[in-house]
């Protein structure tokens, strides 16, 4: 039985958590879900619709987690469910090609100009792993550069100051990863072009790829300096390095063409997940045709998966992306996100709690900090104790946020002005009680 507090969770969730811990490590299948960093038993979710989720004790919350980003249309969107029902009647998986794979690939390529060929996998984790392997195969080099606080899935070579749940639990590096596996991983600070340039000069001709979240969402949401992204593009061009944008979170979430469309940067490879599966497990990597043509069976870089491109995920993705073809949709999402974040910052000022807020499209973040956050080191210096108090107050007020100061929040098309007003009212009460 856990020693965590049951504050905020009812008896049904507490009983389920006790059962879960007897059969699942830590009682959860992804670490941040354990709510350890906020010192409580997690509410177990029973159902959801639109912008609301309901836990096992019948408590209803306005949800800003959205299954960690995929549910841009909201929970249980009928158009997605209808597509899934129609397709699943003919079978859920064949391990063979289907037209649905082609249709979703065409939608991704049509929206993201840098992607000329795309390969579907089952998770963002698989996508980043495959993209790194592909970059190494293309360049015939071994070293990669990643940024502190950027999370690219639980890939051994990338579990170095990885952000997300690793930082939440205080373990940004993982046991079980041999030193030899990460010896070719070079680490830099986000938004520090000079540091990356120094690494490229010190390891000239050895670096296969630079990989980053163009808008980090796993050390909190941190805005990139536009000149930083432009500088990375120029550096990679000069040094023959493959530039990989991990858009698992930002793809089809901050803009139809992802963060690369917002900042006018054309990466060599991109990884996707979350929104492109409409709430079902999916991932993808794609990019320049000359690089992607090295993927088996065309080329020598091997990657495979029997459930990749399964009909259910493809149908959900097609239904979702087909509803996101207008830039006005993302303008509306950003206005809603900005209204919420501006209101939160104003509430913080009223109560003497400086809050830094960020939003891009339907992706949001906030820090209890007197100054804006630009990198991982600064993110770690935010007031995490204030966040925990605020989180408890928000949950008690019927608002469900990620249980960590290092995670993004998400607006969906199902959220309403009334939801924002209720959220800001809860924020005001929570801040007043701190």
GROMACS .gro file of C-alpha atoms in nm:
model
  434
    1UNK     CA    1   0.000   0.000   0.000
    2UNK     CA    2   0.132   0.345  -0.087
    3UNK     CA    3   0.220   0.601   0.175
    4UNK     CA    4   0.088   0.880  -0.046
    5UNK     CA    5  -0.191   1.104   0.080
    6UNK     CA    6  -0.548   1.035  -0.028
    7UNK     CA    7  -0.624   1.409  -0.031
    8UNK     CA    8  -0.827   1.491  -0.339
    9UNK     CA    9  -0.908   1.128  -0.419
   10UNK     CA   10  -1.214   0.939  -0.306
   11UNK     CA   11  -1.236   0.589  -0.159
   12UNK     CA   12  -1.302   0.420  -0.494
   13UNK     CA   13  -0.982   0.561  -0.646
   14UNK     CA   14  -0.787   0.475  -0.331
   15UNK     CA   15  -0.910   0.115  -0.345
   16UNK     CA   16  -0.825   0.086  -0.715
   17UNK     CA   17  -0.477   0.227  -0.654
   18UNK     CA   18  -0.416  -0.027  -0.379
   19UNK     CA   19  -0.521  -0.308  -0.615
   20UNK     CA   20  -0.308  -0.165  -0.897
   21UNK     CA   21   0.006  -0.157  -0.684
   22UNK     CA   22  -0.023  -0.531  -0.624
   23UNK     CA   23  -0.005  -0.611  -0.996
   24UNK     CA   24   0.154  -0.309  -1.172
   25UNK     CA   25   0.487  -0.142  -1.077
   26UNK     CA   26   0.394   0.165  -0.874
   27UNK     CA   27   0.030   0.102  -0.965
   28UNK     CA   28   0.059   0.283  -1.298
   29UNK     CA   29   0.168   0.218  -1.656
   30UNK     CA   30   0.343   0.554  -1.697
   31UNK     CA   31   0.530   0.712  -1.403
   32UNK     CA   32   0.379   1.062  -1.387
   33UNK     CA   33   0.032   0.912  -1.344
   34UNK     CA   34   0.125   0.802  -0.993
   35UNK     CA   35   0.080   1.164  -0.865
   36UNK     CA   36   0.387   1.117  -0.642
   37UNK     CA   37   0.518   1.469  -0.708
   38UNK     CA   38   0.194   1.621  -0.577
   39UNK     CA   39   0.176   1.383  -0.279
   40UNK     CA   40  -0.157   1.216  -0.335
   41UNK     CA   41  -0.330   0.906  -0.462
   42UNK     CA   42  -0.426   0.947  -0.829
   43UNK     CA   43  -0.791   0.968  -0.922
   44UNK     CA   44  -0.882   0.673  -1.143
   45UNK     CA   45  -1.076   0.791  -1.447
   46UNK     CA   46  -1.396   0.611  -1.540
   47UNK     CA   47  -1.531   0.805  -1.838
   48UNK     CA   48  -1.493   1.128  -2.033
   49UNK     CA   49  -1.680   1.337  -2.286
   50UNK     CA   50  -1.591   1.666  -2.450
   51UNK     CA   51  -1.379   1.869  -2.208
   52UNK     CA   52  -1.487   1.675  -1.896
   53UNK     CA   53  -1.358   1.364  -1.725
   54UNK     CA   54  -1.521   1.173  -1.438
   55UNK     CA   55  -1.332   0.964  -1.184
   56UNK     CA   56  -1.429   0.639  -1.014
   57UNK     CA   57  -1.587   0.835  -0.725
   58UNK     CA   58  -1.812   1.036  -0.958
   59UNK     CA   59  -1.609   1.359  -0.935
   60UNK     CA   60  -1.622   1.561  -1.258
   61UNK     CA   61  -1.331   1.778  -1.375
   62UNK     CA   62  -1.259   2.019  -1.657
   63UNK     CA   63  -0.971   1.839  -1.826
   64UNK     CA   64  -0.658   2.015  -1.953
   65UNK     CA   65  -0.449   1.697  -1.989
   66UNK     CA   66  -0.642   1.556  -2.284
   67UNK     CA   67  -0.466   1.219  -2.265
   68UNK     CA   68  -0.139   1.421  -2.275
   69UNK     CA   69  -0.221   1.603  -2.596
   70UNK     CA   70  -0.391   1.382  -2.858
   71UNK     CA   71  -0.751   1.482  -2.791
   72UNK     CA   72  -0.760   1.813  -2.973
   73UNK     CA   73  -1.126   1.750  -3.061
   74UNK     CA   74  -1.210   1.661  -2.701
   75UNK     CA   75  -1.296   1.327  -2.544
   76UNK     CA   76  -1.521   1.088  -2.730
   77UNK     CA   77  -1.572   1.299  -3.041
   78UNK     CA   78  -1.857   1.130  -3.227
   79UNK     CA   79  -1.696   1.179  -3.569
   80UNK     CA   80  -1.386   0.991  -3.458
   81UNK     CA   81  -1.589   0.723  -3.281
   82UNK     CA   82  -1.805   0.672  -3.591
   83UNK     CA   83  -1.494   0.625  -3.806
   84UNK     CA   84  -1.352   0.374  -3.560
   85UNK     CA   85  -1.679   0.180  -3.540
   86UNK     CA   86  -1.704   0.155  -3.920
   87UNK     CA   87  -1.348   0.034  -3.965
   88UNK     CA   88  -1.338  -0.206  -3.669
   89UNK     CA   89  -1.635  -0.397  -3.808
   90UNK     CA   90  -1.405  -0.517  -4.086
   91UNK     CA   91  -1.123  -0.610  -3.847
   92UNK     CA   92  -0.890  -0.435  -3.604
   93UNK     CA   93  -0.553  -0.539  -3.743
   94UNK     CA   94  -0.424  -0.735  -4.038
   95UNK     CA   95  -0.047  -0.696  -4.032
   96UNK     CA   96  -0.085  -0.613  -4.401
   97UNK     CA   97  -0.116  -0.294  -4.608
   98UNK     CA   98  -0.447  -0.104  -4.617
   99UNK     CA   99  -0.570   0.202  -4.804
  100UNK     CA  100  -0.615   0.380  -4.470
  101UNK     CA  101  -0.236   0.401  -4.428
  102UNK     CA  102  -0.208   0.576  -4.762
  103UNK     CA  103  -0.485   0.823  -4.681
  104UNK     CA  104  -0.334   0.926  -4.347
  105UNK     CA  105   0.012   0.952  -4.504
  106UNK     CA  106  -0.132   1.182  -4.770
  107UNK     CA  107  -0.289   1.402  -4.503
  108UNK     CA  108   0.038   1.431  -4.309
  109UNK     CA  109   0.244   1.505  -4.620
  110UNK     CA  110  -0.013   1.755  -4.744
  111UNK     CA  111   0.007   1.949  -4.418
  112UNK     CA  112   0.381   1.935  -4.347
  113UNK     CA  113   0.595   2.047  -4.645
  114UNK     CA  114   0.920   1.904  -4.503
  115UNK     CA  115   0.772   1.552  -4.508
  116UNK     CA  116   0.805   1.383  -4.847
  117UNK     CA  117   0.775   1.024  -4.725
  118UNK     CA  118   0.635   0.900  -4.393
  119UNK     CA  119   0.645   0.570  -4.204
  120UNK     CA  120   0.387   0.487  -3.934
  121UNK     CA  121   0.481   0.316  -3.608
  122UNK     CA  122   0.300   0.255  -3.279
  123UNK     CA  123   0.430   0.536  -3.057
  124UNK     CA  124   0.631   0.854  -3.050
  125UNK     CA  125   0.896   0.655  -2.865
  126UNK     CA  126   0.936   0.422  -3.165
  127UNK     CA  127   0.936   0.717  -3.403
  128UNK     CA  128   1.226   0.898  -3.237
  129UNK     CA  129   1.425   0.577  -3.203
  130UNK     CA  130   1.379   0.503  -3.573
  131UNK     CA  131   1.461   0.861  -3.676
  132UNK     CA  132   1.791   0.850  -3.484
  133UNK     CA  133   1.882   0.516  -3.643
  134UNK     CA  134   1.795   0.653  -3.985
  135UNK     CA  135   2.005   0.968  -3.936
  136UNK     CA  136   2.300   0.754  -3.835
  137UNK     CA  137   2.252   0.528  -4.136
  138UNK     CA  138   2.228   0.826  -4.372
  139UNK     CA  139   2.532   1.013  -4.240
  140UNK     CA  140   2.740   0.707  -4.142
  141UNK     CA  141   2.815   0.890  -3.815
  142UNK     CA  142   2.740   0.788  -3.456
  143UNK     CA  143   2.705   1.094  -3.232
  144UNK     CA  144   2.383   1.284  -3.168
  145UNK     CA  145   2.304   1.610  -2.991
  146UNK     CA  146   2.002   1.643  -2.763
  147UNK     CA  147   1.892   1.920  -2.530
  148UNK     CA  148   1.851   1.909  -2.154
  149UNK     CA  149   1.482   1.888  -2.064
  150UNK     CA  150   1.367   1.767  -2.406
  151UNK     CA  151   1.195   1.429  -2.382
  152UNK     CA  152   1.194   1.193  -2.679
  153UNK     CA  153   1.047   0.881  -2.525
  154UNK     CA  154   1.218   0.612  -2.319
  155UNK     CA  155   1.488   0.550  -2.579
  156UNK     CA  156   1.810   0.445  -2.405
  157UNK     CA  157   2.039   0.684  -2.593
  158UNK     CA  158   1.805   0.978  -2.523
  159UNK     CA  159   1.741   0.927  -2.151
  160UNK     CA  160   1.987   1.198  -2.053
  161UNK     CA  161   1.833   1.495  -1.867
  162UNK     CA  162   1.515   1.390  -2.035
  163UNK     CA  163   1.247   1.609  -1.878
  164UNK     CA  164   0.886   1.488  -1.846
  165UNK     CA  165   0.819   1.220  -1.585
  166UNK     CA  166   1.191   1.158  -1.537
  167UNK     CA  167   1.238   1.511  -1.405
  168UNK     CA  168   0.911   1.498  -1.213
  169UNK     CA  169   1.039   1.195  -1.023
  170UNK     CA  170   1.389   1.335  -0.988
  171UNK     CA  171   1.551   1.074  -1.216
  172UNK     CA  172   1.638   1.246  -1.545
  173UNK     CA  173   1.873   0.956  -1.620
  174UNK     CA  174   1.768   0.591  -1.597
  175UNK     CA  175   1.920   0.289  -1.429
  176UNK     CA  176   1.970   0.004  -1.674
  177UNK     CA  177   2.113   0.224  -1.949
  178UNK     CA  178   2.477   0.122  -2.006
  179UNK     CA  179   2.731   0.400  -2.022
  180UNK     CA  180   2.834   0.277  -2.366
  181UNK     CA  181   2.483   0.343  -2.498
  182UNK     CA  182   2.494   0.715  -2.411
  183UNK     CA  183   2.861   0.781  -2.484
  184UNK     CA  184   2.766   0.914  -2.828
  185UNK     CA  185   2.491   1.141  -2.689
  186UNK     CA  186   2.610   1.500  -2.657
  187UNK     CA  187   2.409   1.730  -2.431
  188UNK     CA  188   2.340   2.099  -2.478
  189UNK     CA  189   2.121   2.364  -2.313
  190UNK     CA  190   1.807   2.464  -2.502
  191UNK     CA  191   1.817   2.812  -2.661
  192UNK     CA  192   2.199   2.820  -2.642
  193UNK     CA  193   2.322   2.820  -3.002
  194UNK     CA  194   2.680   2.895  -2.900
  195UNK     CA  195   2.696   2.578  -2.693
  196UNK     CA  196   2.566   2.361  -2.980
  197UNK     CA  197   2.809   2.526  -3.221
  198UNK     CA  198   3.090   2.443  -2.982
  199UNK     CA  199   2.989   2.078  -2.978
  200UNK     CA  200   2.976   2.069  -3.358
  201UNK     CA  201   3.324   2.219  -3.381
  202UNK     CA  202   3.467   1.983  -3.120
  203UNK     CA  203   3.315   1.678  -3.295
  204UNK     CA  204   3.332   1.786  -3.659
  205UNK     CA  205   3.238   1.505  -3.895
  206UNK     CA  206   3.112   1.285  -3.611
  207UNK     CA  207   2.759   1.413  -3.540
  208UNK     CA  208   2.474   1.238  -3.721
  209UNK     CA  209   2.180   1.436  -3.586
  210UNK     CA  210   2.057   1.719  -3.371
  211UNK     CA  211   1.720   1.628  -3.218
  212UNK     CA  212   1.492   1.860  -3.024
  213UNK     CA  213   1.137   1.947  -2.939
  214UNK     CA  214   1.102   2.276  -3.131
  215UNK     CA  215   0.869   2.388  -2.852
  216UNK     CA  216   0.967   2.186  -2.546
  217UNK     CA  217   0.668   2.058  -2.354
  218UNK     CA  218   0.838   1.825  -2.111
  219UNK     CA  219   1.020   2.073  -1.888
  220UNK     CA  220   0.709   2.284  -1.887
  221UNK     CA  221   0.636   2.473  -2.207
  222UNK     CA  222   0.944   2.672  -2.306
  223UNK     CA  223   0.934   2.904  -2.609
  224UNK     CA  224   1.228   2.876  -2.850
  225UNK     CA  225   1.419   3.185  -2.955
  226UNK     CA  226   1.345   3.208  -3.331
  227UNK     CA  227   1.712   3.283  -3.401
  228UNK     CA  228   1.802   2.964  -3.209
  229UNK     CA  229   1.599   2.745  -3.442
  230UNK     CA  230   1.725   2.931  -3.748
  231UNK     CA  231   2.079   2.896  -3.619
  232UNK     CA  232   2.039   2.520  -3.575
  233UNK     CA  233   1.918   2.489  -3.934
  234UNK     CA  234   2.220   2.679  -4.061
  235UNK     CA  235   2.461   2.484  -3.842
  236UNK     CA  236   2.325   2.149  -3.959
  237UNK     CA  237   2.346   2.259  -4.323
  238UNK     CA  238   2.711   2.361  -4.283
  239UNK     CA  239   2.814   2.047  -4.097
  240UNK     CA  240   2.610   1.787  -4.287
  241UNK     CA  241   2.405   1.705  -3.976
  242UNK     CA  242   2.046   1.577  -3.992
  243UNK     CA  243   1.809   1.814  -3.808
  244UNK     CA  244   1.525   1.623  -3.640
  245UNK     CA  245   1.220   1.801  -3.500
  246UNK     CA  246   1.036   1.590  -3.244
  247UNK     CA  247   0.680   1.707  -3.311
  248UNK     CA  248   0.511   1.422  -3.126
  249UNK     CA  249   0.350   1.682  -2.901
  250UNK     CA  250   0.345   1.991  -3.125
  251UNK     CA  251   0.250   1.828  -3.455
  252UNK     CA  252  -0.108   1.926  -3.553
  253UNK     CA  253  -0.140   2.073  -3.202
  254UNK     CA  254   0.020   2.419  -3.225
  255UNK     CA  255  -0.054   2.462  -3.597
  256UNK     CA  256  -0.164   2.242  -3.885
  257UNK     CA  257   0.197   2.216  -4.002
  258UNK     CA  258   0.336   2.190  -3.650
  259UNK     CA  259   0.595   2.409  -3.483
  260UNK     CA  260   0.804   2.405  -3.801
  261UNK     CA  261   0.524   2.593  -3.976
  262UNK     CA  262   0.501   2.849  -3.695
  263UNK     CA  263   0.874   2.929  -3.710
  264UNK     CA  264   0.937   2.874  -4.080
  265UNK     CA  265   1.202   2.602  -4.028
  266UNK     CA  266   1.230   2.298  -4.253
  267UNK     CA  267   1.384   2.005  -4.059
  268UNK     CA  268   1.530   1.704  -4.241
  269UNK     CA  269   1.327   1.456  -4.039
  270UNK     CA  270   1.024   1.496  -3.811
  271UNK     CA  271   0.855   1.265  -3.565
  272UNK     CA  272   0.484   1.268  -3.488
  273UNK     CA  273   0.232   1.102  -3.257
  274UNK     CA  274  -0.060   1.198  -3.034
  275UNK     CA  275  -0.296   1.407  -3.255
  276UNK     CA  276  -0.229   1.202  -3.570
  277UNK     CA  277  -0.386   0.900  -3.397
  278UNK     CA  278  -0.694   1.078  -3.268
  279UNK     CA  279  -0.652   0.921  -2.923
  280UNK     CA  280  -0.523   0.581  -3.032
  281UNK     CA  281  -0.161   0.460  -3.003
  282UNK     CA  282   0.034   0.581  -3.306
  283UNK     CA  283   0.360   0.740  -3.411
  284UNK     CA  284   0.527   0.838  -3.734
  285UNK     CA  285   0.856   0.962  -3.871
  286UNK     CA  286   0.909   1.128  -4.205
  287UNK     CA  287   1.108   1.381  -4.399
  288UNK     CA  288   1.332   1.420  -4.701
  289UNK     CA  289   1.282   1.151  -4.964
  290UNK     CA  290   1.655   1.087  -5.003
  291UNK     CA  291   1.683   1.008  -4.631
  292UNK     CA  292   1.355   0.817  -4.594
  293UNK     CA  293   1.443   0.603  -4.897
  294UNK     CA  294   1.705   0.432  -4.682
  295UNK     CA  295   1.431   0.270  -4.472
  296UNK     CA  296   1.374  -0.103  -4.535
  297UNK     CA  297   1.252  -0.257  -4.759
  298UNK     CA  298   1.388   0.009  -4.997
  299UNK     CA  299   1.714   0.066  -4.812
  300UNK     CA  300   1.941  -0.084  -4.545
  301UNK     CA  301   1.801   0.089  -4.231
  302UNK     CA  302   1.573  -0.167  -4.069
  303UNK     CA  303   1.256  -0.087  -3.877
  304UNK     CA  304   0.939  -0.293  -3.849
  305UNK     CA  305   0.626  -0.348  -3.641
  306UNK     CA  306   0.333  -0.588  -3.690
  307UNK     CA  307   0.073  -0.342  -3.559
  308UNK     CA  308   0.216  -0.036  -3.737
  309UNK     CA  309  -0.050   0.142  -3.940
  310UNK     CA  310  -0.331  -0.061  -3.786
  311UNK     CA  311  -0.673   0.028  -3.929
  312UNK     CA  312  -0.828   0.157  -3.606
  313UNK     CA  313  -0.554   0.414  -3.537
  314UNK     CA  314  -0.541   0.513  -3.904
  315UNK     CA  315  -0.918   0.569  -3.916
  316UNK     CA  316  -0.910   0.779  -3.599
  317UNK     CA  317  -0.619   0.981  -3.735
  318UNK     CA  318  -0.788   1.042  -4.070
  319UNK     CA  319  -1.108   1.156  -3.900
  320UNK     CA  320  -0.913   1.391  -3.673
  321UNK     CA  321  -0.680   1.546  -3.930
  322UNK     CA  322  -0.966   1.589  -4.177
  323UNK     CA  323  -1.131   1.820  -3.922
  324UNK     CA  324  -0.819   2.031  -3.870
  325UNK     CA  325  -0.756   2.167  -4.218
  326UNK     CA  326  -0.832   2.534  -4.146
  327UNK     CA  327  -0.582   2.775  -3.992
  328UNK     CA  328  -0.880   2.947  -3.830
  329UNK     CA  329  -0.922   2.644  -3.606
  330UNK     CA  330  -0.576   2.697  -3.460
  331UNK     CA  331  -0.631   3.072  -3.433
  332UNK     CA  332  -0.941   3.000  -3.226
  333UNK     CA  333  -0.757   2.750  -3.008
  334UNK     CA  334  -0.479   3.000  -2.942
  335UNK     CA  335  -0.727   3.273  -2.848
  336UNK     CA  336  -0.888   3.040  -2.597
  337UNK     CA  337  -0.550   2.928  -2.464
  338UNK     CA  338  -0.426   3.285  -2.436
  339UNK     CA  339  -0.744   3.394  -2.256
  340UNK     CA  340  -0.687   3.123  -1.997
  341UNK     CA  341  -0.314   3.189  -1.958
  342UNK     CA  342  -0.354   3.568  -1.942
  343UNK     CA  343  -0.626   3.525  -1.682
  344UNK     CA  344  -0.402   3.297  -1.478
  345UNK     CA  345  -0.113   3.545  -1.489
  346UNK     CA  346  -0.347   3.824  -1.381
  347UNK     CA  347  -0.480   3.614  -1.092
  348UNK     CA  348  -0.122   3.550  -0.986
  349UNK     CA  349  -0.051   3.924  -0.981
  350UNK     CA  350  -0.360   3.987  -0.767
  351UNK     CA  351  -0.242   3.737  -0.511
  352UNK     CA  352   0.128   3.823  -0.517
  353UNK     CA  353   0.229   3.502  -0.696
  354UNK     CA  354   0.426   3.576  -1.016
  355UNK     CA  355   0.326   3.328  -1.287
  356UNK     CA  356   0.494   3.306  -1.627
  357UNK     CA  357   0.260   3.175  -1.897
  358UNK     CA  358   0.313   3.048  -2.253
  359UNK     CA  359   0.076   2.930  -2.524
  360UNK     CA  360   0.102   2.814  -2.885
  361UNK     CA  361  -0.222   2.707  -3.051
  362UNK     CA  362  -0.381   2.451  -2.819
  363UNK     CA  363  -0.065   2.394  -2.612
  364UNK     CA  364  -0.013   2.589  -2.287
  365UNK     CA  365   0.221   2.607  -1.993
  366UNK     CA  366   0.288   2.808  -1.679
  367UNK     CA  367   0.564   2.844  -1.420
  368UNK     CA  368   0.560   2.992  -1.072
  369UNK     CA  369   0.855   3.219  -1.144
  370UNK     CA  370   0.936   3.590  -1.139
  371UNK     CA  371   1.113   3.570  -1.475
  372UNK     CA  372   1.043   3.391  -1.807
  373UNK     CA  373   1.187   3.042  -1.847
  374UNK     CA  374   1.423   2.976  -2.140
  375UNK     CA  375   1.583   2.639  -2.060
  376UNK     CA  376   1.593   2.332  -1.837
  377UNK     CA  377   1.813   2.485  -1.569
  378UNK     CA  378   1.574   2.776  -1.527
  379UNK     CA  379   1.273   2.542  -1.529
  380UNK     CA  380   1.419   2.351  -1.236
  381UNK     CA  381   1.441   2.678  -1.041
  382UNK     CA  382   1.068   2.750  -1.062
  383UNK     CA  383   0.866   2.730  -0.739
  384UNK     CA  384   0.755   2.366  -0.748
  385UNK     CA  385   0.613   2.385  -0.395
  386UNK     CA  386   0.377   2.661  -0.506
  387UNK     CA  387   0.272   2.444  -0.798
  388UNK     CA  388   0.181   2.154  -0.567
  389UNK     CA  389  -0.040   2.378  -0.352
  390UNK     CA  390  -0.199   2.528  -0.661
  391UNK     CA  391  -0.256   2.185  -0.815
  392UNK     CA  392  -0.443   2.060  -0.507
  393UNK     CA  393  -0.660   2.370  -0.503
  394UNK     CA  394  -0.743   2.332  -0.871
  395UNK     CA  395  -0.833   1.964  -0.836
  396UNK     CA  396  -1.058   2.047  -0.542
  397UNK     CA  397  -1.214   2.316  -0.762
  398UNK     CA  398  -1.294   2.066  -1.036
  399UNK     CA  399  -1.000   2.135  -1.270
  400UNK     CA  400  -0.773   1.850  -1.381
  401UNK     CA  401  -0.414   1.954  -1.461
  402UNK     CA  402  -0.104   1.743  -1.517
  403UNK     CA  403   0.036   1.649  -1.173
  404UNK     CA  404   0.375   1.806  -1.245
  405UNK     CA  405   0.515   2.156  -1.300
  406UNK     CA  406   0.712   2.013  -1.595
  407UNK     CA  407   0.424   1.913  -1.820
  408UNK     CA  408   0.217   2.101  -2.076
  409UNK     CA  409  -0.156   2.170  -2.060
  410UNK     CA  410  -0.385   2.135  -2.359
  411UNK     CA  411  -0.689   2.320  -2.489
  412UNK     CA  412  -0.938   2.130  -2.703
  413UNK     CA  413  -1.208   2.237  -2.943
  414UNK     CA  414  -1.458   2.103  -2.688
  415UNK     CA  415  -1.362   2.360  -2.422
  416UNK     CA  416  -1.598   2.655  -2.389
  417UNK     CA  417  -1.586   3.010  -2.258
  418UNK     CA  418  -1.777   2.883  -1.956
  419UNK     CA  419  -1.503   2.626  -1.892
  420UNK     CA  420  -1.239   2.899  -1.899
  421UNK     CA  421  -1.441   3.118  -1.663
  422UNK     CA  422  -1.486   2.829  -1.418
  423UNK     CA  423  -1.115   2.742  -1.444
  424UNK     CA  424  -1.009   3.099  -1.368
  425UNK     CA  425  -1.252   3.112  -1.077
  426UNK     CA  426  -1.092   2.794  -0.937
  427UNK     CA  427  -0.748   2.945  -0.993
  428UNK     CA  428  -0.844   3.259  -0.805
  429UNK     CA  429  -0.967   3.057  -0.507
  430UNK     CA  430  -0.662   2.829  -0.514
  431UNK     CA  431  -0.418   3.119  -0.524
  432UNK     CA  432  -0.604   3.302  -0.250
  433UNK     CA  433  -0.573   2.996  -0.023
  434UNK     CA  434  -0.197   2.954  -0.076
   0.00000   0.00000   0.00000
